[in-house]
Short mmCIF file of C-alpha atoms in Angstrom, two decimals:
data_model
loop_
_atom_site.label_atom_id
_atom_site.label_comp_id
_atom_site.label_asym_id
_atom_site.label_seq_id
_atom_site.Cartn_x
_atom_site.Cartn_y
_atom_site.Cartn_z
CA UNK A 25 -208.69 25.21 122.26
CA UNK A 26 -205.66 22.94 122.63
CA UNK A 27 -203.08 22.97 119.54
CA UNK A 28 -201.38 20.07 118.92
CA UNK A 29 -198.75 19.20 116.14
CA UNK A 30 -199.44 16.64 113.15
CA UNK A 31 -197.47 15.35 110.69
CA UNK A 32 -199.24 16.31 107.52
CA UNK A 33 -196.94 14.96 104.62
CA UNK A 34 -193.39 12.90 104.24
CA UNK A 35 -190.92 13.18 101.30
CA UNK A 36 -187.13 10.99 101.38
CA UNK A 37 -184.59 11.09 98.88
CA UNK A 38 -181.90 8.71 98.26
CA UNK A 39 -178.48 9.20 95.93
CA UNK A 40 -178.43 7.30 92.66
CA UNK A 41 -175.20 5.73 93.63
CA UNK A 42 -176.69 2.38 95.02
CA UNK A 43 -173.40 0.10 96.17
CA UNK A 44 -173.96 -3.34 97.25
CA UNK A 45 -171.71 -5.73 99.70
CA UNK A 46 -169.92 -6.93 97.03
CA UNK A 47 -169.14 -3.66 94.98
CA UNK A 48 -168.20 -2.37 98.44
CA UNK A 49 -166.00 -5.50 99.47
CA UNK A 50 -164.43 -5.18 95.67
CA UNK A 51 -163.23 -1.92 96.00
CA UNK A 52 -161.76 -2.16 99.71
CA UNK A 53 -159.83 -5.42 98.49
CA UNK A 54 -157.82 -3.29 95.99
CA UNK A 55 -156.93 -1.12 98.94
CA UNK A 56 -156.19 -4.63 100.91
CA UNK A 57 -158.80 -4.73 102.89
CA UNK A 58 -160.70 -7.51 103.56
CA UNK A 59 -164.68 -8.07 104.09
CA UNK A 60 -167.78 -9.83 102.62
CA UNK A 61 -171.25 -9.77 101.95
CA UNK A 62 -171.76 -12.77 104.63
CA UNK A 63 -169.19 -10.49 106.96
CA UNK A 64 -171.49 -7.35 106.44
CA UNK A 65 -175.13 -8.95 107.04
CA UNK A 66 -174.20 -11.12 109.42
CA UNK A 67 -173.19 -8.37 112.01
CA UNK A 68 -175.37 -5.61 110.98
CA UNK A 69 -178.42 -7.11 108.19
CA UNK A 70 -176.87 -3.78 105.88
CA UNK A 71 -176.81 -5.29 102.11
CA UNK A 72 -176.59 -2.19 100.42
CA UNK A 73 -176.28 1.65 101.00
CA UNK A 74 -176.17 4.88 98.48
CA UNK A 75 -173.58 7.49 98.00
CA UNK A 76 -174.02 10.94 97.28
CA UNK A 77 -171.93 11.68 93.66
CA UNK A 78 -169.08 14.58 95.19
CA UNK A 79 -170.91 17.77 94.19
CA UNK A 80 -173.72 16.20 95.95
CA UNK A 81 -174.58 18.26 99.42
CA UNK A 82 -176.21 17.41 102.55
CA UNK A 83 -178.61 20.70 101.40
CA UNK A 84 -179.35 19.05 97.81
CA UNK A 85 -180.10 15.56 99.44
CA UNK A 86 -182.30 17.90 101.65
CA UNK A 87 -184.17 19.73 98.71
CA UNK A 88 -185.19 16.63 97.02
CA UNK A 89 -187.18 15.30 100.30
CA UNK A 90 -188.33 18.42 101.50
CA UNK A 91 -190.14 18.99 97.82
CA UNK A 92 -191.72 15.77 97.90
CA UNK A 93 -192.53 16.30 101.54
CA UNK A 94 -194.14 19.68 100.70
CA UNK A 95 -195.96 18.15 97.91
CA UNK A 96 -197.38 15.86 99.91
CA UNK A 97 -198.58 18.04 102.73
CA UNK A 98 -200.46 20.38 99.69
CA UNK A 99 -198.31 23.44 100.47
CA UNK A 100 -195.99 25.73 98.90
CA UNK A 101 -192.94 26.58 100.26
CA UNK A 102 -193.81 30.27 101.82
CA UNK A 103 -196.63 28.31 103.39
CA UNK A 104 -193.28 26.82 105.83
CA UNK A 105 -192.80 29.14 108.69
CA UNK A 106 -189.88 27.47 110.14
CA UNK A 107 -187.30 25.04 109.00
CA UNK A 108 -185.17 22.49 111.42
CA UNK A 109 -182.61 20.41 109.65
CA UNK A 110 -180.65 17.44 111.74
CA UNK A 111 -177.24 17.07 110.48
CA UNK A 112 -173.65 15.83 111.42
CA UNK A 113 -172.31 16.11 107.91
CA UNK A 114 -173.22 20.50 107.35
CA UNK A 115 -172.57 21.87 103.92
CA UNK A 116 -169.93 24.41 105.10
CA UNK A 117 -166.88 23.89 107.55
CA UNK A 118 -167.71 25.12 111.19
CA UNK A 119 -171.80 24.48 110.26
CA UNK A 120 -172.46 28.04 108.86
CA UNK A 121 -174.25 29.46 106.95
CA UNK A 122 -176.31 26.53 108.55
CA UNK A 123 -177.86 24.04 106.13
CA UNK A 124 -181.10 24.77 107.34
CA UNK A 125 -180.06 28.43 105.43
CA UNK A 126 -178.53 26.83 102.21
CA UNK A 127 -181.91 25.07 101.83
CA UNK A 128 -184.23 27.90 102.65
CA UNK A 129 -182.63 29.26 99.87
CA UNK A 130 -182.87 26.51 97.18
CA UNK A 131 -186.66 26.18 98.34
CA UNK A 132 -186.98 29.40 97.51
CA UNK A 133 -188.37 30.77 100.34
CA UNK A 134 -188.63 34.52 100.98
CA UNK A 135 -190.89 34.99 103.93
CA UNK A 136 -187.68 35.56 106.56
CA UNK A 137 -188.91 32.37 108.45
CA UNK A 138 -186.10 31.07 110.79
CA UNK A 139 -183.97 28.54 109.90
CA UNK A 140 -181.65 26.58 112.05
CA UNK A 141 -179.38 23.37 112.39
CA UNK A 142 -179.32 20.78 115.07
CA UNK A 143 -176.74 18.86 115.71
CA UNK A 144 -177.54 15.48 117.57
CA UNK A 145 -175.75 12.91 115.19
CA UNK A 146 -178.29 9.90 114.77
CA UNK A 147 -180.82 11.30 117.31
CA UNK A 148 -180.76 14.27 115.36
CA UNK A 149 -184.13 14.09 113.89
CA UNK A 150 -186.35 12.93 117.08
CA UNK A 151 -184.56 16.14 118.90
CA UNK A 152 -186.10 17.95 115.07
CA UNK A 153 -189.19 16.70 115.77
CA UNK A 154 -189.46 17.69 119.39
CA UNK A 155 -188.00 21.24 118.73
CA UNK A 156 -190.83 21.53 116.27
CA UNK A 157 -193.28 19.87 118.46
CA UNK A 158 -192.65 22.79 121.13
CA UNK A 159 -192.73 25.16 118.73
CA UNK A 160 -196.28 24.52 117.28
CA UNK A 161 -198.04 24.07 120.43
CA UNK A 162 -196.57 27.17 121.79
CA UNK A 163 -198.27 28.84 118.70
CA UNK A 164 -194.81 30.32 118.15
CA UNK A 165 -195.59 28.39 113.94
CA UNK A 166 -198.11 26.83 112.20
CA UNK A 167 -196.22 25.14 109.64
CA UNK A 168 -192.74 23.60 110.04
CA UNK A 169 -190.43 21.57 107.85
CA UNK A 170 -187.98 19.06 109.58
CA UNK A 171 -185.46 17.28 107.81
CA UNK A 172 -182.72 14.80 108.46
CA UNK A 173 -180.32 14.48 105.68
CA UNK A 174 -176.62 12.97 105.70
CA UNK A 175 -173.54 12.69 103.57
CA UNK A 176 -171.82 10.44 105.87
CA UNK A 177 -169.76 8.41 103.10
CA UNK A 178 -167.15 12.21 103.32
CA UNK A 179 -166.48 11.10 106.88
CA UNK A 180 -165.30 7.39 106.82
CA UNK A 181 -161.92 5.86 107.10
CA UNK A 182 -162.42 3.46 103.91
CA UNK A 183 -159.43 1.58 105.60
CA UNK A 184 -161.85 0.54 108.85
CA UNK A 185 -163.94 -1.94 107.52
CA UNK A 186 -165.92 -1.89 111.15
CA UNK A 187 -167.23 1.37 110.28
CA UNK A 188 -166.69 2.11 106.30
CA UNK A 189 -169.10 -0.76 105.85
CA UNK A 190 -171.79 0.26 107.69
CA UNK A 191 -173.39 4.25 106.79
CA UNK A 192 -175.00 5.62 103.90
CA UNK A 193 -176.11 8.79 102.82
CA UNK A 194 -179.79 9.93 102.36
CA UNK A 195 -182.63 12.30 103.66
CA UNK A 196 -185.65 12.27 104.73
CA UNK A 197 -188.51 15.15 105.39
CA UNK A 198 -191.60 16.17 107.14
CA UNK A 199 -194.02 18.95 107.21
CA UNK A 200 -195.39 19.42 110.89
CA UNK A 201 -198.56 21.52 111.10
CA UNK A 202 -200.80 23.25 114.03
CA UNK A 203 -203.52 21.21 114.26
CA UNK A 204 -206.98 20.49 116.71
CA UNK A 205 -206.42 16.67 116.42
CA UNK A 206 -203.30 14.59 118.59
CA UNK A 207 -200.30 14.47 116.58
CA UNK A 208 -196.94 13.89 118.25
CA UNK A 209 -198.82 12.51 122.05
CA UNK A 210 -195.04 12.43 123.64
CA UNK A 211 -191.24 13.18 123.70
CA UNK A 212 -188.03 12.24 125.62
CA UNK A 213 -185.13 13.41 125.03
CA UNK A 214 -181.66 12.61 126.82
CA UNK A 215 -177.87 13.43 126.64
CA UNK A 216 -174.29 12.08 128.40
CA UNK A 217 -171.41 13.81 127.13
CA UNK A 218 -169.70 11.45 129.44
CA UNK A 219 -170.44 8.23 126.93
CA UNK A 220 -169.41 10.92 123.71
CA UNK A 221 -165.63 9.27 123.09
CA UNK A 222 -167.20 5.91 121.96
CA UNK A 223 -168.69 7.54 118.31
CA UNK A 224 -167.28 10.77 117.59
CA UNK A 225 -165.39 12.50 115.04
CA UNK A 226 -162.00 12.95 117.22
CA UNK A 227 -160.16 16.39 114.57
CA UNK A 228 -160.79 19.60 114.88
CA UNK A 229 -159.64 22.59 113.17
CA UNK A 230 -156.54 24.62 114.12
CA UNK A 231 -154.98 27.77 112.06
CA UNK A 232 -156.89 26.34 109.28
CA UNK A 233 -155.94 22.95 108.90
CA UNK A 234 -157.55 19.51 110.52
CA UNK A 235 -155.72 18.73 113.34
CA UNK A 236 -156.43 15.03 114.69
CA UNK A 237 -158.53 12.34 112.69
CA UNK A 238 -161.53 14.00 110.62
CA UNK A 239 -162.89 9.88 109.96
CA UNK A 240 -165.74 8.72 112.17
CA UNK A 241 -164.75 6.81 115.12
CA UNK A 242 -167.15 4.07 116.98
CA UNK A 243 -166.16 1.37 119.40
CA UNK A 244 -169.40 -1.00 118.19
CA UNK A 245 -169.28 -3.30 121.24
CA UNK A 246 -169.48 -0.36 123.98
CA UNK A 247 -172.05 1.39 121.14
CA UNK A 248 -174.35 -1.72 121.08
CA UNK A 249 -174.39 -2.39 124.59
CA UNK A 250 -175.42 1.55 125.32
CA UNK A 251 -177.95 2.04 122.67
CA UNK A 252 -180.26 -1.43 123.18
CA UNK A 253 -180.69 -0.28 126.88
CA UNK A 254 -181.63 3.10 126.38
CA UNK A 255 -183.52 2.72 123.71
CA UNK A 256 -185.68 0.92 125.73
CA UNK A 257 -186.36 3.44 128.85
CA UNK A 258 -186.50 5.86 126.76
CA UNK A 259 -189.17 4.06 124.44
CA UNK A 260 -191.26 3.48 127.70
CA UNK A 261 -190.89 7.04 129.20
CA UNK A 262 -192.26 8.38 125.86
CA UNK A 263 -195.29 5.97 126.36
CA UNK A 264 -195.90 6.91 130.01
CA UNK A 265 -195.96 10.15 129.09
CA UNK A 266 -198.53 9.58 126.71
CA UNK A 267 -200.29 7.25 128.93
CA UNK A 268 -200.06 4.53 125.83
CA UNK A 269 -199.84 0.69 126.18
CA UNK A 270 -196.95 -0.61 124.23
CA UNK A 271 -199.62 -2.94 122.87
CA UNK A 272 -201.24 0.16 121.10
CA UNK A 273 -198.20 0.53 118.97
CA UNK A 274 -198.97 0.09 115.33
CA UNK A 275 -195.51 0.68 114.44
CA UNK A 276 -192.15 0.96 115.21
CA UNK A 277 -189.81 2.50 113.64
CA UNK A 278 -186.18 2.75 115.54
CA UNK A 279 -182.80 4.36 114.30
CA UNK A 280 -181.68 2.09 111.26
CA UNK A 281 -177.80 1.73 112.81
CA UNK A 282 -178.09 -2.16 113.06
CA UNK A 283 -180.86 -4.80 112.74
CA UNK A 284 -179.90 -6.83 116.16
CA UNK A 285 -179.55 -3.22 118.32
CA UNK A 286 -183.41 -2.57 116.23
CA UNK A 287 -184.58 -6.33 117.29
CA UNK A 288 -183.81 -6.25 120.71
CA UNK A 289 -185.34 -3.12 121.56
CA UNK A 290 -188.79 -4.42 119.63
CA UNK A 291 -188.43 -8.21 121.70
CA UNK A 292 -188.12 -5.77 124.83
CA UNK A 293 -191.34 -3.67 124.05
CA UNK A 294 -192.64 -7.09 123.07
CA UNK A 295 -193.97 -5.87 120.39
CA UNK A 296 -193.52 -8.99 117.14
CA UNK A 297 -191.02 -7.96 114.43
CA UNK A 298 -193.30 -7.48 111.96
CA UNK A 299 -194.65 -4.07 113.25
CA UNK A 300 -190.91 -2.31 113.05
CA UNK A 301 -189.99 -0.74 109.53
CA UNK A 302 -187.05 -1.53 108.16
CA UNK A 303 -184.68 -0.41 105.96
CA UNK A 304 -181.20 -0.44 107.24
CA UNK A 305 -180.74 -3.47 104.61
CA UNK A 306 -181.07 -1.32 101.97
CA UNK A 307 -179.77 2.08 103.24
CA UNK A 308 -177.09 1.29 105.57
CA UNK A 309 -176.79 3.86 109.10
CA UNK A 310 -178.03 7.37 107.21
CA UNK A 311 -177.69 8.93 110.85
CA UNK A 312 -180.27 11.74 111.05
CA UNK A 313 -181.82 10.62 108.28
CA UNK A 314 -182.72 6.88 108.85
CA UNK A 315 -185.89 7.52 110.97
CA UNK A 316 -187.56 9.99 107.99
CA UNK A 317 -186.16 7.59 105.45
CA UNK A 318 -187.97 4.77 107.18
CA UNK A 319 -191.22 6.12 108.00
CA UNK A 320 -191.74 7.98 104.44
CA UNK A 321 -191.19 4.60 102.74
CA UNK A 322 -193.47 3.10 104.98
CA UNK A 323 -196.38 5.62 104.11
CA UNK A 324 -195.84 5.44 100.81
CA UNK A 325 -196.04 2.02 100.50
CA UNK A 326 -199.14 1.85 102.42
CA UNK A 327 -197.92 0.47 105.63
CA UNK A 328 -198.24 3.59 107.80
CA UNK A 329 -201.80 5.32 107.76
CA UNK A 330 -203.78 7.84 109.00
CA UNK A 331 -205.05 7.01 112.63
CA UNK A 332 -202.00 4.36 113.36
CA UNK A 333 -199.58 5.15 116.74
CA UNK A 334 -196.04 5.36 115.79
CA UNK A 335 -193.25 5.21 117.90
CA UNK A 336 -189.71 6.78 116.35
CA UNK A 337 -186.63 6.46 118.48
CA UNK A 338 -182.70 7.21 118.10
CA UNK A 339 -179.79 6.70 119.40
CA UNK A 340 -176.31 8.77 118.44
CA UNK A 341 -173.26 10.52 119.00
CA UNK A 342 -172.71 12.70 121.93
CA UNK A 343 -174.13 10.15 123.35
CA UNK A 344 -177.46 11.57 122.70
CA UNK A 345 -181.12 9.74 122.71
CA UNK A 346 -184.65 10.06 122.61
CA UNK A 347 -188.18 8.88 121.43
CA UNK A 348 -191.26 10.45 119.63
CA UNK A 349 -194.55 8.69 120.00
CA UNK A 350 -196.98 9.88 117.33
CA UNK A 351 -200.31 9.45 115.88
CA UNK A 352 -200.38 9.56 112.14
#
């Protein structure tokens, strides 16, 4: 009998902090720099985005999802037999103990499942997802939890009001479990280190000290131009490979980065705007986290049910990118 992996429950969690344009715009005036609501939409359709409080961890954002996620999927956390957590924004300088670790721990999970990190900045989560895809149908688990969860508000330059204005933090979860049904049908994945100096994170750390910039760095134009075409090849490879119409598409949800990058790639798959979830008004660019963010709001809320194809796609850092086509 064939195993395939299904996604069996969704959980998301988003900080309290909720800061509009204009709170945002507010504060960077006192530190003289300039930008607007109308500035903000306009070039990216973000109106608002949340902000973990400072003892608040990439791992606690992390907990919160992966408990509603587990409550959703009817299990208990021993009943997870492997944990994959997307992140660019780790608990711990130098990513270790991995988050994956610091949140096996707050689940309170004893079994000695593995637990690991991947680190694919906002493609993070469909390279998750395929990771744990592999896994099940190898019959390596039975039960995994994937998680994408950010704190990117640590790692902006509030002086650079073309990227301070533009991520949030969040996280978002999903149980993926062995099953005799099609679950995930396809994924693509892709790299090109030689595209990584247009959204990076230039520092590093020498004798103990950053040495270089430790702010997030993007040239948007070059980023833009990148992401809309790939997005779409790699959109269509996943499809081939799952020898799926773009017509059959019941919903898309991309990367939430910005709303023209998310447009164009639907208008390309020709599929109307009113099958793509979104949420990058309200949440701002959570990296790893925007695609579980997304598609748990869009179960919950009814949109996204059992039976309908899905098709999740990124596009990040590194420059990394890749698709998931799944059936819910």
């Amino acid at each position: 009998m064939t195993t395939y992996s299904k996604i069996v429950g969704t959980g998301s969690y988003l900080p309290a902090k909720r800061v509009t344009n204009n709170e945002l715009a507010a504060q960077l005036a006192a530190q003289g720099v300039e930008t607007s609501d109308e500035w903000i939409v306009t070039r990216s359709g973000i109106s608002a985005r949340h902000y973990a409080q400072p003892a608040e961890l990439s791992s606690d954002l992390a907990l919160a999802a992966s408990q509603r996620a587990l409550e959703a999927a009817g299990m208990q956390p021993n009943d997870i037999d492997l944990i994959i957590l997307a992140t660019s924004t780790p608990d711990h300088l130098g990513g270790f103990p991995s988050t994956a670790c610091v949140l096996q721990r707050k689940l309170g999970i004893t079994n000695g499942s593995p637990a690991m990190d991947v680190q694919a900045v906002c493609s993070g989560f469909v390279y998750a997802m395929s990771v744990a895809d592999s896994f099940i149908k190898s019959g390596a688990h039975k039960n995994v939890l994937v998680i994408g969860a950010e704190v990117f508000s640590r790692i902006l330059d509030f002086k650079d009001r073309t990227t301070c204005v533009l991520f949030g933090d969040g996280a978002g979860a999903i149980v993926m479990s062995a099953s005799s049904e099609p679950g995930v049908l396809a994924t693509k994945l892709h790299a090109d280190g030689s595209h990584g100096h247009i959204l990076c994170v230039p520092g590093n750390v020498d004798n103990g000290a950053v040495a270089g910039s430790a702010y997030l760095y993007m040239d948007g134009p070059a980023v833009f131009k990148l992401a809309v075409s790939v997005l779409d090849k790699v959109a269509r490879e996943a499809l081939e490979a799952a020898k799926v119409d773009a017509s059959e598409i019941d919903w898309l949800i991309p990367h939430q980065a910005n709303i023209r990058i998310m447009q164009g790639t639907a208008k390309k798959l020709g599929l109307p705007l009113e099958k793509m979830v979104v949420t990058v008004n309200e949440h701002g660019n959570t990296s790893a986290a925007s695609i579980p963010l997304a598609l748990d709001q869009a179960v919950r809320d009814g949109r996204v049910k059992a039976g309908h194809t899905v098709m999740m796609e990124g596009v990040g850092g590194g420059f990394t990118w890749g698709a998931v086509l799944v059936r819910m």
